[in-house]
Structures are given as structure tokens and as C-alpha cells.
Amino acid sequence: MENVKLGEKWRLKLTQMPESGMGYQLVDVLLADGRKLTALIVFNGEECQTETAFDPNEIADLWLHQPPARRISPETI
Amino acid sequence: MNVLKIPSDLQSQLAHEPEYAMGYQIGRARISSGQIVRGYILNSSIFVAVSDVMRAKDDQAARISLALGLLLAGPNVTQKSAIPASERADVIELEQRPLDSLKGVVTVKSAKLRNFSAELEEALAARTGAAENAPITKTGLSEIFKRFCHFKNDFRVTSSRGLTPGTFATTAADALHVKTGMDAVHRYALPDKRPANQRFTISPPQATPLQRGIAQPAFGETGGGVEVIFIDGTPDNTVDGPEEIPER
């Protein structure tokens, strides 16, 4: 398991998002090359655990991981 | 209070999905800022944040009525809203109604879930009794809470000693069961296996909104501790600490 340190930009964004449990957030990460990494655990807004190593400078966006419920999104239309 | 107009492509999908109850669906919308907002979906076309409506009403039927009333009255931007103005939803996940709440229904076809296989998804699914699924209540007079964390510089604590919205904690009574940082890892089913031995004390004003639940088994931990979520965070100068407790 890799531990990727997120930059200040993403830490600030995560500050504004709710936690998933005490001390952690579950996030999905979109990389600049189009890869999407799902359900990564982030501690303290900066320590991101991942099985797939990536360069934190290559993050295009991240958002809170959705809970396992029925999903309707443009991807599935 | 703002309402979200659901894009037409999502509307057509929602129209083919079951209602949560007569006249509405419940789901979580990801808005363009990345924030996740739980809300009522009316007529597959309008999304109203639950937290916006709950501030005014306590029972579900009244909340639905209020949400419908809002539609008729139009958006009111004079109140603080969970949905910033000019936002749009790009993903909506529908909540499934618990089967045991469908009294009198003979046959219920289980909804097909998206194929999640990761262990994390199982952990999330196990959280159905957890605080995020609980109704919003308010803190009592002089009620004290604790928060356990591995980090002294806990990023949920603001520079002015408040908590950011959506921060988890536990009650002071439940925290009495936690003598070490590893006790906290087990009791609150934390994925971080380093000791959560930094203990913060939170003293919110009376009537601070929060959700209360029980930490469900997850990440190989038993859970069972009380967990609360401060929906809107806490004001300045409400957080003390951390105190360091033994790691093990």
C-alpha cells in the first residue's frame, strides 16, 4: 500500500467536505491521464492510501466517494 | 434555501426509478463543487437538501410538505442553504428504502446494486446504522464531546478552534471507554491502524445540529462506540486540546 501526500490545494478542498468516519475520508481521484481511482482513504486531508501509485501533481480532481447505493449518473446512461 | 434543478438527462433516468415513498425519492447529489448533499427529489426534477428542510421541521411528512411548499413558493435565498446558488448536480445516487419499512408490501424486488467489489464498499455498506444515516438532532446544554485522532494538527480543527462541517466525534460518556489510542481504533472502527491517541474536547453551544449513531464493524474492527457528526461544524473557541493518551 502506497501513501501519497496530497498537496495543499486538495487538503483545502477536503477541509470543506464531510468526513466518512472519525479522522478519515473516502475519496475518488481523477488523474490527468483519465484514470480514476476509487474509494481511497485519506487521513488528515493529506495522507492518501492507494494500491496504485500516482503522482499527486497529476490529480485533476477528487471528490468524496459515494456510498454503495443505486447510482444514476451520466456514465451509466 | 436553494433548490437544485436536476439536468434533463438525469431526470429521465430518475423517472424510471422507484420512489422512496409516494411522490418523492431520496438521494445524494454530487454538486459541481464536489460536495455531496442528501436531499429529497421531487417529480424527478427538483432536489431539495434534507438539511435545509430539517432546520425547520422535525417529522418526515412535514418536511416533504415543506419541500413541496418551497417549490410552489420558489427559491428563497435569504436563508443559508446547503446548496450554493447556481450549483448543478452531476451524479445522483438514490437511497433504497429499508425493506422492513415497507409494511403490507407482498413482493419487493431488490434493487440491483452497481457492482462494487472492494472491501471498502463492504465496510461502507456495513455503516447503515452509523451516524450518517441517523436523523439530525441537537446538542444539549453543556454537552461535551471528544474526538480521537492520530494527528496533533487535526485538519478538522480550524485555526480559530472550531470544527469544520461534517466532522465526526463521540460523546464524553462514550469516550470514558477509551483509555488508549488503539482502544479508539477498535471502538470507532477506524481504518488508520496507528493509535488515535490525540484526544480533543469539544464544547459546542446548546442546540448545535448533529447526527448520532453507532460505529458499525468495519476495517477489521468491532466498532460499537457512539459516533456523532457535527453537520455544520462547531463555532470558534469550542475545541480544546489535544491531550495525549497512551498509544496502547
Short mmCIF file of N, CA, C and O in Angstrom, two decimals, chain A residues 3 11 13-26 36 38-41 43-47 49 62-77, chain B residues 9-10 13-14 17-18 28 30 33-34 36 90-94 111 114 116 120-121 124-125 127 147-148 151 153-156 164-169 188 190-192 194 219:
data_model
loop_
_atom_site.label_atom_id
_atom_site.label_comp_id
_atom_site.label_asym_id
_atom_site.label_seq_id
_atom_site.Cartn_x
_atom_site.Cartn_y
_atom_site.Cartn_z
N ASN A 3 1.52 5.38 0.22
CA ASN A 3 0.99 6.51 0.97
C ASN A 3 1.38 7.79 0.23
O ASN A 3 2.53 8.20 0.25
N ARG A 11 -5.94 19.43 0.12
CA ARG A 11 -6.22 19.46 1.56
C ARG A 11 -7.30 20.50 1.86
O ARG A 11 -8.22 20.26 2.64
N LYS A 13 -9.57 21.56 -0.18
CA LYS A 13 -10.85 21.07 -0.69
C LYS A 13 -11.46 20.05 0.27
O LYS A 13 -12.67 20.08 0.55
N LEU A 14 -10.62 19.16 0.79
CA LEU A 14 -11.12 18.13 1.70
C LEU A 14 -11.59 18.72 3.02
O LEU A 14 -12.49 18.20 3.66
N THR A 15 -10.99 19.84 3.40
CA THR A 15 -11.43 20.52 4.62
C THR A 15 -12.90 20.90 4.52
O THR A 15 -13.63 20.89 5.52
N GLN A 16 -13.32 21.22 3.32
CA GLN A 16 -14.70 21.68 3.11
C GLN A 16 -15.68 20.54 2.89
O GLN A 16 -16.87 20.76 2.69
N MET A 17 -15.18 19.34 2.88
CA MET A 17 -16.05 18.17 2.67
C MET A 17 -16.20 17.40 3.98
O MET A 17 -15.29 17.38 4.80
N PRO A 18 -17.34 16.75 4.16
CA PRO A 18 -17.54 15.99 5.40
C PRO A 18 -16.61 14.78 5.48
O PRO A 18 -16.10 14.29 4.47
N GLU A 19 -16.42 14.31 6.70
CA GLU A 19 -15.64 13.10 6.91
C GLU A 19 -16.50 11.88 6.58
O GLU A 19 -17.73 11.95 6.57
N SER A 20 -15.83 10.75 6.36
CA SER A 20 -16.54 9.48 6.18
C SER A 20 -16.59 8.71 7.48
O SER A 20 -17.41 7.81 7.65
N GLY A 21 -15.74 9.05 8.40
CA GLY A 21 -15.68 8.48 9.73
C GLY A 21 -14.69 9.32 10.51
O GLY A 21 -14.10 10.25 9.96
N MET A 22 -14.48 8.98 11.78
CA MET A 22 -13.62 9.83 12.59
C MET A 22 -12.19 9.81 12.07
O MET A 22 -11.51 8.79 12.13
N GLY A 23 -11.76 10.92 11.52
CA GLY A 23 -10.38 11.05 11.11
C GLY A 23 -10.05 10.62 9.70
O GLY A 23 -8.88 10.59 9.32
N TYR A 24 -11.05 10.28 8.90
CA TYR A 24 -10.73 9.87 7.54
C TYR A 24 -11.85 10.23 6.57
O TYR A 24 -12.98 10.45 6.95
N GLN A 25 -11.46 10.28 5.29
CA GLN A 25 -12.42 10.49 4.21
C GLN A 25 -12.14 9.46 3.12
O GLN A 25 -10.99 9.09 2.89
N LEU A 26 -13.21 9.00 2.50
CA LEU A 26 -13.08 8.09 1.35
C LEU A 26 -13.29 8.93 0.10
O LEU A 26 -14.31 9.61 -0.03
N LYS A 36 -9.21 6.77 -13.15
CA LYS A 36 -10.00 7.11 -11.97
C LYS A 36 -9.73 6.07 -10.88
O LYS A 36 -9.91 4.88 -11.12
N THR A 38 -10.75 4.76 -7.18
CA THR A 38 -11.94 4.91 -6.34
C THR A 38 -11.71 4.40 -4.92
O THR A 38 -10.90 3.50 -4.69
N ALA A 39 -12.46 4.98 -4.02
CA ALA A 39 -12.50 4.55 -2.61
C ALA A 39 -11.12 4.55 -1.96
O ALA A 39 -10.74 3.58 -1.31
N LEU A 40 -10.39 5.62 -2.16
CA LEU A 40 -9.11 5.76 -1.48
C LEU A 40 -9.35 6.40 -0.12
O LEU A 40 -10.20 7.28 0.03
N ILE A 41 -8.59 5.96 0.86
CA ILE A 41 -8.74 6.53 2.21
C ILE A 41 -7.73 7.66 2.37
O ILE A 41 -6.55 7.50 2.07
N PHE A 43 -6.23 10.35 5.22
CA PHE A 43 -6.15 10.73 6.62
C PHE A 43 -5.70 12.17 6.73
O PHE A 43 -4.73 12.59 6.06
N ASN A 44 -6.36 12.90 7.59
CA ASN A 44 -5.99 14.29 7.88
C ASN A 44 -5.89 15.16 6.63
O ASN A 44 -5.11 16.11 6.59
N GLY A 45 -6.64 14.83 5.62
CA GLY A 45 -6.68 15.65 4.42
C GLY A 45 -5.44 15.61 3.57
O GLY A 45 -5.32 16.35 2.59
N GLU A 46 -4.50 14.73 3.89
CA GLU A 46 -3.24 14.75 3.14
C GLU A 46 -2.61 13.40 2.91
O GLU A 46 -1.88 13.23 1.94
N GLU A 47 -2.83 12.43 3.77
CA GLU A 47 -2.20 11.12 3.59
C GLU A 47 -3.19 10.21 2.86
O GLU A 47 -4.17 9.77 3.43
N GLN A 49 -4.00 6.77 1.02
CA GLN A 49 -3.58 5.38 0.86
C GLN A 49 -4.07 4.84 -0.47
O GLN A 49 -5.26 4.97 -0.79
N LEU A 62 -10.71 15.53 -7.29
CA LEU A 62 -11.09 14.48 -6.35
C LEU A 62 -12.39 14.89 -5.69
O LEU A 62 -12.72 16.06 -5.60
N TRP A 63 -13.12 13.89 -5.24
CA TRP A 63 -14.40 14.13 -4.58
C TRP A 63 -14.67 12.98 -3.62
O TRP A 63 -13.99 11.94 -3.68
N LEU A 64 -15.63 13.18 -2.77
CA LEU A 64 -15.96 12.13 -1.80
C LEU A 64 -16.50 10.91 -2.52
O LEU A 64 -17.32 11.02 -3.43
N HIS A 65 -16.07 9.76 -2.09
CA HIS A 65 -16.57 8.50 -2.67
C HIS A 65 -18.03 8.33 -2.28
O HIS A 65 -18.42 8.58 -1.15
N GLN A 66 -18.81 7.89 -3.24
CA GLN A 66 -20.23 7.69 -2.99
C GLN A 66 -20.45 6.38 -2.27
O GLN A 66 -19.79 5.41 -2.55
N PRO A 67 -21.42 6.32 -1.35
CA PRO A 67 -21.71 5.05 -0.68
C PRO A 67 -22.30 4.05 -1.66
O PRO A 67 -22.78 4.43 -2.72
N PRO A 68 -22.26 2.76 -1.32
CA PRO A 68 -22.73 1.74 -2.25
C PRO A 68 -24.24 1.70 -2.32
O PRO A 68 -24.89 0.91 -1.68
N ALA A 69 -24.79 2.57 -3.07
CA ALA A 69 -26.24 2.59 -3.28
C ALA A 69 -26.47 2.61 -4.78
O ALA A 69 -25.54 2.63 -5.57
N ARG A 70 -27.71 2.67 -5.16
CA ARG A 70 -28.02 2.70 -6.57
C ARG A 70 -27.50 4.01 -7.17
O ARG A 70 -27.73 5.07 -6.62
N ARG A 71 -26.82 3.91 -8.23
CA ARG A 71 -26.19 5.10 -8.79
C ARG A 71 -26.78 5.44 -10.15
O ARG A 71 -26.95 4.58 -11.00
N ILE A 72 -27.06 6.68 -10.32
CA ILE A 72 -27.52 7.16 -11.63
C ILE A 72 -26.58 8.28 -12.01
O ILE A 72 -26.45 9.25 -11.28
N SER A 73 -25.91 8.14 -13.06
CA SER A 73 -25.00 9.20 -13.44
C SER A 73 -24.88 9.22 -14.95
O SER A 73 -25.29 8.28 -15.63
N PRO A 74 -24.32 10.28 -15.49
CA PRO A 74 -24.16 10.34 -16.93
C PRO A 74 -23.36 9.16 -17.47
O PRO A 74 -23.53 8.73 -18.59
N GLU A 75 -22.46 8.58 -16.64
CA GLU A 75 -21.65 7.45 -17.10
C GLU A 75 -22.51 6.25 -17.44
O GLU A 75 -22.10 5.41 -18.24
N THR A 76 -23.64 6.10 -16.77
CA THR A 76 -24.43 4.88 -16.94
C THR A 76 -25.60 5.06 -17.88
O THR A 76 -26.40 4.16 -18.04
N ILE A 77 -25.74 6.24 -18.43
CA ILE A 77 -26.86 6.49 -19.35
C ILE A 77 -26.55 5.87 -20.69
O ILE A 77 -25.46 6.02 -21.18
N ASP B 9 -31.05 15.00 -18.52
CA ASP B 9 -30.62 13.62 -18.75
C ASP B 9 -30.81 12.78 -17.49
O ASP B 9 -31.22 11.61 -17.54
N LEU B 10 -30.52 13.38 -16.33
CA LEU B 10 -30.73 12.65 -15.08
C LEU B 10 -32.22 12.53 -14.77
O LEU B 10 -32.67 11.53 -14.21
N GLN B 13 -33.71 9.49 -16.30
CA GLN B 13 -33.33 8.27 -15.58
C GLN B 13 -34.10 8.12 -14.28
O GLN B 13 -34.62 7.06 -13.96
N LEU B 14 -34.19 9.21 -13.55
CA LEU B 14 -34.88 9.16 -12.26
C LEU B 14 -36.35 8.79 -12.42
O LEU B 14 -36.94 8.13 -11.57
N GLU B 17 -37.00 5.21 -12.04
CA GLU B 17 -36.56 4.57 -10.80
C GLU B 17 -37.69 4.63 -9.76
O GLU B 17 -38.51 5.54 -9.79
N PRO B 18 -37.71 3.67 -8.82
CA PRO B 18 -38.78 3.66 -7.82
C PRO B 18 -38.73 4.87 -6.89
O PRO B 18 -37.66 5.42 -6.64
N ARG B 28 -28.52 11.17 -2.87
CA ARG B 28 -27.38 12.05 -2.61
C ARG B 28 -26.90 12.60 -3.94
O ARG B 28 -26.66 11.83 -4.87
N ARG B 30 -24.09 14.80 -6.03
CA ARG B 30 -22.77 15.44 -6.03
C ARG B 30 -22.90 16.70 -6.85
O ARG B 30 -23.21 16.63 -8.04
N SER B 33 -19.22 21.54 -6.99
CA SER B 33 -18.08 21.82 -6.11
C SER B 33 -17.46 20.54 -5.57
O SER B 33 -16.41 20.58 -4.95
N GLY B 34 -18.11 19.39 -5.83
CA GLY B 34 -17.62 18.12 -5.31
C GLY B 34 -18.30 17.71 -4.03
O GLY B 34 -18.16 16.59 -3.57
N ILE B 36 -21.12 16.47 -1.44
CA ILE B 36 -22.23 15.53 -1.52
C ILE B 36 -23.36 16.06 -0.63
O ILE B 36 -23.13 16.37 0.55
N ASP B 90 -24.14 16.56 -10.84
CA ASP B 90 -23.63 15.75 -11.95
C ASP B 90 -23.81 14.26 -11.69
O ASP B 90 -23.73 13.46 -12.61
N VAL B 91 -24.03 13.87 -10.43
CA VAL B 91 -24.30 12.47 -10.12
C VAL B 91 -25.36 12.44 -9.02
O VAL B 91 -25.31 13.26 -8.10
N ILE B 92 -26.29 11.54 -9.13
CA ILE B 92 -27.25 11.35 -8.04
C ILE B 92 -27.34 9.86 -7.73
O ILE B 92 -27.51 9.05 -8.63
N GLU B 93 -27.18 9.52 -6.45
CA GLU B 93 -27.37 8.15 -6.01
C GLU B 93 -28.66 8.08 -5.22
O GLU B 93 -28.84 8.82 -4.26
N LEU B 94 -29.52 7.17 -5.62
CA LEU B 94 -30.79 7.02 -4.90
C LEU B 94 -30.60 6.13 -3.69
O LEU B 94 -29.88 5.14 -3.73
N ALA B 111 -33.33 -4.03 -5.41
CA ALA B 111 -32.65 -3.21 -6.41
C ALA B 111 -31.28 -3.80 -6.73
O ALA B 111 -30.62 -4.34 -5.86
N ARG B 114 -24.84 -1.39 -8.19
CA ARG B 114 -23.68 -1.33 -9.06
C ARG B 114 -22.65 -2.31 -8.51
O ARG B 114 -22.58 -2.56 -7.32
N PHE B 116 -19.90 -3.21 -6.95
CA PHE B 116 -18.76 -2.82 -6.14
C PHE B 116 -18.19 -4.08 -5.51
O PHE B 116 -18.92 -4.87 -4.94
N LEU B 120 -13.63 -1.99 0.83
CA LEU B 120 -14.10 -0.70 1.33
C LEU B 120 -15.59 -0.54 1.12
O LEU B 120 -16.29 0.05 1.95
N GLU B 121 -16.09 -1.08 0.03
CA GLU B 121 -17.52 -0.97 -0.23
C GLU B 121 -18.30 -1.77 0.81
O GLU B 121 -19.36 -1.35 1.26
N LEU B 124 -18.44 0.23 3.85
CA LEU B 124 -19.42 1.31 3.73
C LEU B 124 -20.84 0.78 3.90
O LEU B 124 -21.66 1.37 4.58
N ALA B 125 -21.08 -0.38 3.27
CA ALA B 125 -22.42 -0.96 3.36
C ALA B 125 -22.77 -1.31 4.79
O ALA B 125 -23.92 -1.24 5.20
N ARG B 127 -22.20 0.34 7.28
CA ARG B 127 -22.39 1.53 8.10
C ARG B 127 -23.85 1.98 8.13
O ARG B 127 -24.13 3.12 8.49
N ARG B 147 -13.01 13.80 20.53
CA ARG B 147 -12.61 13.34 19.21
C ARG B 147 -11.21 12.75 19.32
O ARG B 147 -10.32 13.37 19.91
N PHE B 148 -11.03 11.56 18.76
CA PHE B 148 -9.75 10.87 18.80
C PHE B 148 -9.12 10.87 17.42
O PHE B 148 -9.80 10.58 16.42
N PHE B 151 -3.41 12.57 14.65
CA PHE B 151 -2.65 13.79 14.36
C PHE B 151 -2.87 14.88 15.41
O PHE B 151 -4.01 15.20 15.74
N ASN B 153 -2.09 17.94 14.73
CA ASN B 153 -2.57 19.06 13.91
C ASN B 153 -3.80 18.63 13.11
O ASN B 153 -3.83 18.73 11.89
N ASP B 154 -4.79 18.14 13.79
CA ASP B 154 -6.02 17.62 13.17
C ASP B 154 -6.59 18.68 12.23
O ASP B 154 -6.96 19.78 12.66
N PHE B 155 -6.73 18.34 10.95
CA PHE B 155 -7.13 19.36 9.97
C PHE B 155 -8.61 19.73 10.06
O PHE B 155 -9.04 20.67 9.40
N ARG B 156 -9.37 19.00 10.85
CA ARG B 156 -10.79 19.37 11.02
C ARG B 156 -10.95 20.48 12.06
O ARG B 156 -12.03 21.05 12.19
N THR B 164 -14.83 21.96 11.42
CA THR B 164 -15.40 22.16 10.09
C THR B 164 -16.66 21.29 9.94
O THR B 164 -16.80 20.26 10.61
N PRO B 165 -17.58 21.68 9.06
CA PRO B 165 -18.82 20.91 8.88
C PRO B 165 -18.54 19.46 8.47
O PRO B 165 -17.64 19.18 7.68
N GLY B 166 -19.33 18.56 9.05
CA GLY B 166 -19.19 17.15 8.69
C GLY B 166 -18.11 16.41 9.47
O GLY B 166 -17.67 15.36 9.04
N THR B 167 -17.72 16.95 10.62
CA THR B 167 -16.66 16.32 11.41
C THR B 167 -17.25 15.33 12.42
O THR B 167 -18.24 15.61 13.08
N PHE B 168 -16.60 14.18 12.52
CA PHE B 168 -17.04 13.14 13.46
C PHE B 168 -16.42 13.36 14.84
O PHE B 168 -15.33 13.88 14.97
N ALA B 169 -17.13 12.90 15.85
CA ALA B 169 -16.62 12.90 17.23
C ALA B 169 -17.41 11.84 17.99
O ALA B 169 -18.15 11.05 17.38
N TYR B 188 -14.15 2.81 17.34
CA TYR B 188 -14.78 3.62 16.30
C TYR B 188 -14.48 3.08 14.89
O TYR B 188 -14.72 3.76 13.90
N LEU B 190 -11.79 2.43 13.00
CA LEU B 190 -11.01 3.35 12.18
C LEU B 190 -10.10 2.58 11.22
O LEU B 190 -9.51 1.55 11.59
N PRO B 191 -9.94 3.06 9.99
CA PRO B 191 -9.06 2.39 9.04
C PRO B 191 -7.58 2.67 9.30
O PRO B 191 -6.72 1.91 8.86
N ASP B 192 -7.28 3.76 9.97
CA ASP B 192 -5.89 4.11 10.29
C ASP B 192 -5.47 3.30 11.51
O ASP B 192 -6.01 3.49 12.61
N ARG B 194 -2.73 3.28 13.10
CA ARG B 194 -1.86 3.95 14.06
C ARG B 194 -2.72 4.41 15.23
O ARG B 194 -3.90 4.75 15.05
N PHE B 219 -13.40 -2.32 8.55
CA PHE B 219 -11.94 -2.29 8.50
C PHE B 219 -11.31 -3.27 9.51
O PHE B 219 -10.26 -3.00 10.09
#
